Amino acid sequence: MATDGDAVVGFVGLDDLSLDMAASLLRAGYKVQAFEIDETLVAKFLNLGGTRSASLIEAGKGYTCTPWDDAYDNSLRIPEVAALIVQISHVDQINDVFFGQQGVLKGLQKGALIILRSTILPSYIQNLERRLGGHLLSLGNNNPHALVLKSVYSIDLTDEDSMAHLIEAYVSRGFSEVLKGRTMITSSGRSEANAKAQPILSAMSEKLFTFEGEVGTGSKIKMVNELLEGIHLVAALEAISLCTQAGIHPWIVYDIISNAAGNSWIFKNHIPQFLRGDTKVHSYRTVVQNLGIVLDTAKSLIFPLPLLSVAHQQLILGSSYGQGDDSDVSFVKVWGKLLGANIQDAASAELYEPEQLARQIVGKSVVVKRIGFIGLGAMGFGMATHLLKSNFCVAGYDVYKPTLTRFANAGGLIGNSPAETSKDVDVLVVMVTNETQAESVLYGDLGAVAALPSGASIILSSTVSPAFVSQLERRLQGEGKGLKLVDAPVSGGVKRASEGTLTIMASGTDEALTCTGAVLSALSEKLYVIRGGCGAGRELNYYSLFFSIIAFSGVKMINQLLAGVHIASGAEAMAFGARLGLNTRMVFDFVKNSGGTSWMFENRVPHMLDNDYTPYSALDIFVKDLGIVCRESSSLKVPLHIATVAHQLFLAGSAAGWGRQDDAGVVKVYETLTGVKVEGKLPVLKKEVVLQSLPPEWPLDPIDDIHRLNQSNSKTLVVLDDDPTGTQTVHDIEVLTEWSVESLVEQFRKKPECFFILTNSRSLSSEKASALIKDICGNLSIAAKSIENIDYTVVLRGDSTLRDAAVSLLGEMDAWIICPFFLQGGRYTVKDIHYVADSDWLVPAGDTEFARDASFGYKSSNLREWVEEKTRGRIPASSVSSISINLLRKGGPDAVCDTLCNLQKGSTCIVNAASDRDMAAELRGKSFLCRTAASFVSTRIGIIPKAPILPKDLGINKERKGGLIVVGSYVPKTTKQVEELKLQCGHFLKKLEVSVDKLAMKSLEEREEEINRVAEMANLFIGACKDTLIMTSRELITGKTASESLEINFKVSSALVEIVRRISTRPRYILAKGGITSSDLATKALEAKCAKVVGQALAGIPLWQLGPESRHPGVPYIVFPGNVGDSKALADVVKSWALPSRLSSTKELLLNAERGGYAVGAFNVYNMEGAEAVVAAAEEENSPAILQIHPSALKQGGIPLVACCVSAAEQANVPITVHFDHGTSKQELVEALDLGFDSLMVDGSHLSLKDNIAYTKYISLLAHSKNMLVEAELGRLSGTEDDLTVEDYEARLTDVNQAEEFIDETGIDALAVCIGNVHGKYPASGPNLRLDLLKDLHALSSKKGVFLVLHGASGLSEELIKASIQRGVTKFNVNTEVRKAYMNSLSNPKKDLVHVMASAKEAMKAVVAEKMRLFGSSGKA
C-alpha cells in the first residue's frame, strides 16, 4: 500500500506469524527491517527481502538522520518508520525493550506508531500505553534535544500528538474455510492510533478486527477464544469416551460428527491427533496455564464460568499425570485410564465407511407410494413439506391443529389421529419430541402400530435412548405383521430440514433400510448407514463389522452431547465477552474464524446477538437430550462433567420459564445472574450528547478554498443518481434524465462544475442496473474524449453493487469513498457508525425502517461491515479505511488530503462526518469513485445554501391553478407525514386514494379501471383550482422475495406514471413523494429530459423546473424524499405551495400601488351582483381591487354578504381583498374581526382627537393581532353615504400636526385624509381639493410608512386623480357612481329576474373598469 516506496515497518522479535506479516508488507510496497537474535528466523526474514537491524534502537529508525548526528545523540534521528511491531511474551520484557538504555524508544520520535504483539494481561498493556504517553514529555521542553526538536521540527513535547501511538494486536491464524490458515489480526487502540495503523494492519492481514478505545482488547478476545477451545476440547474427549463405552467405533463417530451439528474446530482438528496418540500429556500444560489466566480474570470481575471451571479441572487432572519421562506419554492412554474407557483399542478396531453403505442401500431402495408423518413441529414440518416437494404423497398428523391447516395448505393430506394417518402407508416417519410421545403415538389411544398395514416400515427420528430403541424393536417383532424399524436420528436444524439437507444416522436390517432408503435419501445431504440385524444385541466387540440398531441412537446421543455443550459454551463465552466490555458482534465474527468456533456457535449465537429467541429448537429439548446423555453416562459408568454442568444450565433456563423459547436462550442464565447484555445491537444515543462530545469544527470555513480549487481544477463532477433525491442540497444545477452521447457532449461543452444524471435504476434488478451504469459510463467516456481538456469525476448515488459496473468502464479508481452524511436528512457518521436522527436521538441506521426495505435493506450500521455486506464479502470490513472526525477537525483539509492521496489504489474509505464543514474533497489529481449522500455534492463544488424557494420566487404566486401531490413512498415516516398533511390541509385538499391491491394483485381490467378513475377525478379537481393529493393505499404489500417485491413496486409505480400521464390539466406545481415515484414521474409521465434544480422547497427537499421538452414546461417539480423531514414537513411544503385563499393582502395591494405609482380602487358592494361586477372588471382589466362593505350594507346583507365577497375574492384570478368600511362602533368592529375581512377602517372622525386616538388604538391592537390592515380617518368629510349625512359645518380638514400624533399613537397602516373631498355628490362648482395639504400629508406618511386613502372618489376628474396619486394616494373609495349605475339599470324593464341581475352587473362592471383605468391599476395584477 505504500505509495512512495519509502515507508518502513520495523519488527522487534520474529516468529512464523511475523514472517508472514513481513512478506505481506513487502508485497504491498513497504520496506521491512527487524531486530532478532535467532539466526534461523533472521535468515528466513532476509530471504523474504527484509533488512536486519543491529539493535532495538535501529529497528525503530529509518534510513536517514539529521545532519547534526555527531553533535547530538541518536534520539535526534528523524524517523521514517511507519510502525514498529514489537513482540513481547512476558511482562518483564517491557522495561528492557521499551525503556532500557538501548530500548526502542531511543529511536522513535514524534507521533511514532507502536504495534504491540503480546499475550500479557490487558492491565499491563494499558499501563504501557500510559508510560509511552509520558516518555517524550519526560524530556521536558528545556532539554537540549527537545529544544532542537521544537525549533527545527516544531515538535512540542507537551503536545499529545508528540506522544507515541500504541496499538495492541493479537495475531492468529484464521481457521475458517475462507481464511484457510491465513493471518488474522485483532487490534485495539485509540481512534488516532487506529486510523494511523489501519493501512499497515490491513496490509499484513487477511482479516482485520478493529476495536476502538483502550488497548488490551486483543488479549481479551484471545481469552474468550481460549475459553471456548478449552470447553470444546474437554467436551470432545468426553464424547469419545462415551462412544467407546457405548460400543461405537470412535472413528465412525468422528466421521459422522464432523459433518453434523455437534462439530467444532477443536473436535475436527484435535480428535484425529488424540485418537492416533500424537498428543502428549505435557502439551496440555500450556492450555491449563492459559485457562487459569482466564479464570483469574473472571474471578476479578466476579463473573461465573462454570463450564470453563470444570474443563480446567479435567485438564489439570489429565495433564498432571506423571512427571519426567511419563509426561511424554500419549494423552489418549491417560484419558482412557481416567475415565475407564479403552479408547486406544477402540480407535484401532477394524473400520468401514457408513456413507458407502448408505449409497448402496439407496441404490437398491424400493418405490414408496405413500408416507405417514407424525410430528409436524419445527423440524418435522420442514421435513414433511420437503417430502411433498420431492413428489411423495404424505399424510401428516400433529396435535396442534393450526399446523395441520398449514400442512394442508402446503399440499399435504392430514389425519385426525396417528391411526388414521398410518392407514395404507408404506413408510411411517415418527418425529415427536421424546420417548413418552413416541410411545403414545405408536401404542396409545388410536395409536399408529395397530393401523399400520403388514410389511410397513417405521422411521424413528425422535431423540430417544438406545434402550428405548431396543425395546421398541422387540415389540414390533411381536406384532406378527412384519413391521420393520429404522432408527434414524437427524441433525441440522429447521432450515436444513426444509431444504432436505439434514445429516441422518440410520440403522436397521437390510430389508428395513431398502424399504426406507428413498425417504432417507430425500431428507438428507449426509446419510450414514450401519448395516446389521436387530438381533445382534448389545454385546458388541470392536472387531465386528456390524453394529446393532441401537448404535446410532448412541451416535445421536453423542451429537446432542456436543451440540448442547457448544450452545452453552457459546452463551458463557459471549456473556464473558460482554463483561469484558467487548463488542459482542465483533467477538462473534472473530471466533467464527478461529479455533473456538463450532457449528452450534455459528448457528445459535446470532440469536443471542439479535435478542431473538423465536423457538427454532426449544431449550427444553436440550433439557431432555442432555438428560438422556447423563442417564446413559451413569449406566455406562462414564463421568461426563462438562455435559452434566451444561445440562444444569439448560435446566436453570427451563426453571426460569424459558423452556419453550429457542435453546440459545440459555444465555439468559448468564445475563440474569450477572446483569450483562449479550445483545449485539448498537445503542440509541442522545444526539446532543454525541455532537457535544466531538472536537470543535475546523475553525476555517473551506468554502473559499473550494471555490479557488474548482476554478483551477477543470474536472466536472458527474453525479449518477438512482433517484432524484440526490439534488437535495444543490441549486442552479442541471439534471439529465437521458444520457445519449449528444446530450452529454452538450453538457460538457457548457463546462459546468457539476451536473446530475438521473439513472432511475432503483427499481431495477442488480443485473439490469449494472448494465445501465455501464451504458452511462461508456457514453460519458466517449463524450468526454470528444471535447478537448475535459476531465470528470463520478459520484455514485445508488446500490453499492453498481460500483463494479462503473469501474469496468471508467477504469480502476484511486479509491472508493463512502460519505453518507446528510444534515438535512438527519444522517450522521460517527466512529464509522451511521446514524439516523429521530427527534433528539441518533438511531443506528441498521435498526431503522430504511434498513428493512424489502428490496434494498441491510443489517449493518457500521459502514465497514456495510461494505462487506453489500459486496457479499468481496471487500472485507477489515480492508476498509476510515477518515475520523478527529482527523477532519484537528488535522483539517491538509490532513484529509494526505490520507486520501495515500490510500491504496482501488481501496475503500469511509468518511465520518457530523456537520457540513466535516466534508472532504479530492485533490492532487486523484480519481475517486464516490458513494455519498446529498451533502457531499454541495460541499464538493462549494455551493452556498439559500433560503427555501416559494411560489413568488418563480413568479407563479398569482396563478389560480390547482397543484398535484403524488405519494408513492411506503416508509413509515411518509405515512405519518401523509396523516399530518390530511389533518392540516384536509379543508382545502382533494384526496384520491389508489388501491395498491387493484394495481398489483387484481386483474388487468380492475387495474385499468382504477387508473382511469383516479386520473379522471384528478383532472376535474385540478381544473377546478383544487390542490389534489393522489396517494397509494397505506397497507404495504410485499412479495416473498426481493425480486417479487420489486415487481410489485414496478406495478404500482407504473400505474402512478399512467395516472399522471392521463392528467391533461396543467398543475400549478407537482410534488412527488418517494425516490422511485419522483424519478418515474419526471422521466416517464412528464417526459422531462432536462431540468434545472432551482433550490429546495424545504431543507433537503429539492425543487426543479421542468425543461421545455416536458409535458408541462416550466412547472415547478418538488422532489420530496421518503426519508426527509419530521411528521409536519409534507404539510409545511404543501401549505407554502398550495393555492392561497387570497392572492394578496390589502397591505400588499397598497404597497405594490405605492411602488408602481398607481392607486387601487375600493368599491362598495351590497349584493352578489356588485361583488361579481368588481371581480369581473378586475379580471378583464387585469387589475387588483378591493371589495368594500359598509356597516349599513352589512346590516342588510349580514354574514352571507361577507361570505359572498370572501368567496369571490378567493376564486378570482387577480388579487382581490375584502375591506370593512367606516366602522363607527367598537361592537361592529370587534364582530368584523372574525368575519374574514382582510382589512378594516376605524372611523372615529366624529370624536375628539383624544377619543379618536383611544378608539382607533384599541381596535388597531386587536386587528394587528390577526394580521389585518387598519385604516383610520382624521378630519371629517361632509356629504351623505348610505343615509349618513355630515353637514358642511361639521366637516373639517386633516391637520398635519395632529396627523403625526395620531399615527404615532394608534399604529395605523393607512390614513383616510380630508382635503376637501366629500361623500356623495360634489357641488355644482366641482371638487375643491387642497392638494398642497395632501402634499404635506404625503411627506408625513412617507416618513411614517403609512398609506394615504382618499374617500369620495366619485366625481373626481382625471387630473385630480393623477395629482392625488402623485401626492401619495394609493387607495380611492368609490361608491356613488357604482350605486347609480346599478339603480339606473333597474329603470329598463327586463323579462326575467336573471336578466335584471345580468344587466345590473354589466352596468356596475363598466363603471368599475373605467375607474381602474383612471386609477392606473389596469394591467397591474
mmCIF file with all atom_site columns, N, CA and C in Angstrom, residues 60 202 228 340 404 458 567 597 666 994 1297:
data_model
loop_
_atom_site.group_PDB
_atom_site.id
_atom_site.type_symbol
_atom_site.label_atom_id
_atom_site.label_alt_id
_atom_site.label_comp_id
_atom_site.label_asym_id
_atom_site.label_entity_id
_atom_site.label_seq_id
_atom_site.pdbx_PDB_ins_code
_atom_site.Cartn_x
_atom_site.Cartn_y
_atom_site.Cartn_z
_atom_site.occupancy
_atom_site.B_iso_or_equiv
_atom_site.pdbx_formal_charge
_atom_site.auth_seq_id
_atom_site.auth_comp_id
_atom_site.auth_asym_id
_atom_site.auth_atom_id
_atom_site.pdbx_PDB_model_num
ATOM 1  N N  . GLY A 1 60   ? 13.712  0.833   15.165 1.00 0.00 ? 60   GLY A N  1
ATOM 2  C CA . GLY A 1 60   ? 12.723  1.906   15.144 1.00 0.00 ? 60   GLY A CA 1
ATOM 3  C C  . GLY A 1 60   ? 13.125  3.102   14.335 1.00 0.00 ? 60   GLY A C  1
ATOM 4  N N  . SER A 1 202  ? -3.991  -3.705  7.775  1.00 0.00 ? 202  SER A N  1
ATOM 5  C CA . SER A 1 202  ? -4.715  -4.305  6.643  1.00 0.00 ? 202  SER A CA 1
ATOM 6  C C  . SER A 1 202  ? -3.756  -4.975  5.676  1.00 0.00 ? 202  SER A C  1
ATOM 7  N N  . LEU A 1 228  ? -13.514 -20.995 24.872 1.00 0.00 ? 228  LEU A N  1
ATOM 8  C CA . LEU A 1 228  ? -14.265 -21.914 24.011 1.00 0.00 ? 228  LEU A CA 1
ATOM 9  C C  . LEU A 1 228  ? -13.425 -23.126 23.630 1.00 0.00 ? 228  LEU A C  1
ATOM 10 N N  . GLY A 1 340  ? -11.926 -44.659 32.506 1.00 0.00 ? 340  GLY A N  1
ATOM 11 C CA . GLY A 1 340  ? -12.255 -46.075 32.463 1.00 0.00 ? 340  GLY A CA 1
ATOM 12 C C  . GLY A 1 340  ? -12.712 -46.553 31.108 1.00 0.00 ? 340  GLY A C  1
ATOM 13 N N  . LEU A 1 404  ? -51.656 -28.432 11.237 1.00 0.00 ? 404  LEU A N  1
ATOM 14 C CA . LEU A 1 404  ? -52.297 -29.299 10.249 1.00 0.00 ? 404  LEU A CA 1
ATOM 15 C C  . LEU A 1 404  ? -52.871 -28.475 9.098  1.00 0.00 ? 404  LEU A C  1
ATOM 16 N N  . ILE A 1 458  ? -41.168 -48.315 9.793  1.00 0.00 ? 458  ILE A N  1
ATOM 17 C CA . ILE A 1 458  ? -41.207 -47.137 10.660 1.00 0.00 ? 458  ILE A CA 1
ATOM 18 C C  . ILE A 1 458  ? -39.816 -46.530 10.707 1.00 0.00 ? 458  ILE A C  1
ATOM 19 N N  . ILE A 1 567  ? -23.684 -24.972 22.578 1.00 0.00 ? 567  ILE A N  1
ATOM 20 C CA . ILE A 1 567  ? -24.616 -23.851 22.762 1.00 0.00 ? 567  ILE A CA 1
ATOM 21 C C  . ILE A 1 567  ? -24.348 -23.182 24.101 1.00 0.00 ? 567  ILE A C  1
ATOM 22 N N  . THR A 1 597  ? -14.540 -21.827 17.337 1.00 0.00 ? 597  THR A N  1
ATOM 23 C CA . THR A 1 597  ? -15.844 -21.922 16.679 1.00 0.00 ? 597  THR A CA 1
ATOM 24 C C  . THR A 1 597  ? -16.403 -23.336 16.705 1.00 0.00 ? 597  THR A C  1
ATOM 25 N N  . VAL A 1 666  ? -30.420 -20.063 26.631 1.00 0.00 ? 666  VAL A N  1
ATOM 26 C CA . VAL A 1 666  ? -29.632 -20.442 27.810 1.00 0.00 ? 666  VAL A CA 1
ATOM 27 C C  . VAL A 1 666  ? -28.697 -19.300 28.216 1.00 0.00 ? 666  VAL A C  1
ATOM 28 N N  . VAL A 1 994  ? -55.369 5.511   -4.223 1.00 0.00 ? 994  VAL A N  1
ATOM 29 C CA . VAL A 1 994  ? -55.265 4.482   -5.256 1.00 0.00 ? 994  VAL A CA 1
ATOM 30 C C  . VAL A 1 994  ? -55.074 3.132   -4.580 1.00 0.00 ? 994  VAL A C  1
ATOM 31 N N  . ASN A 1 1297 ? -50.166 68.336  11.911 1.00 0.00 ? 1297 ASN A N  1
ATOM 32 C CA . ASN A 1 1297 ? -49.563 68.106  13.230 1.00 0.00 ? 1297 ASN A CA 1
ATOM 33 C C  . ASN A 1 1297 ? -50.335 67.058  14.015 1.00 0.00 ? 1297 ASN A C  1
#
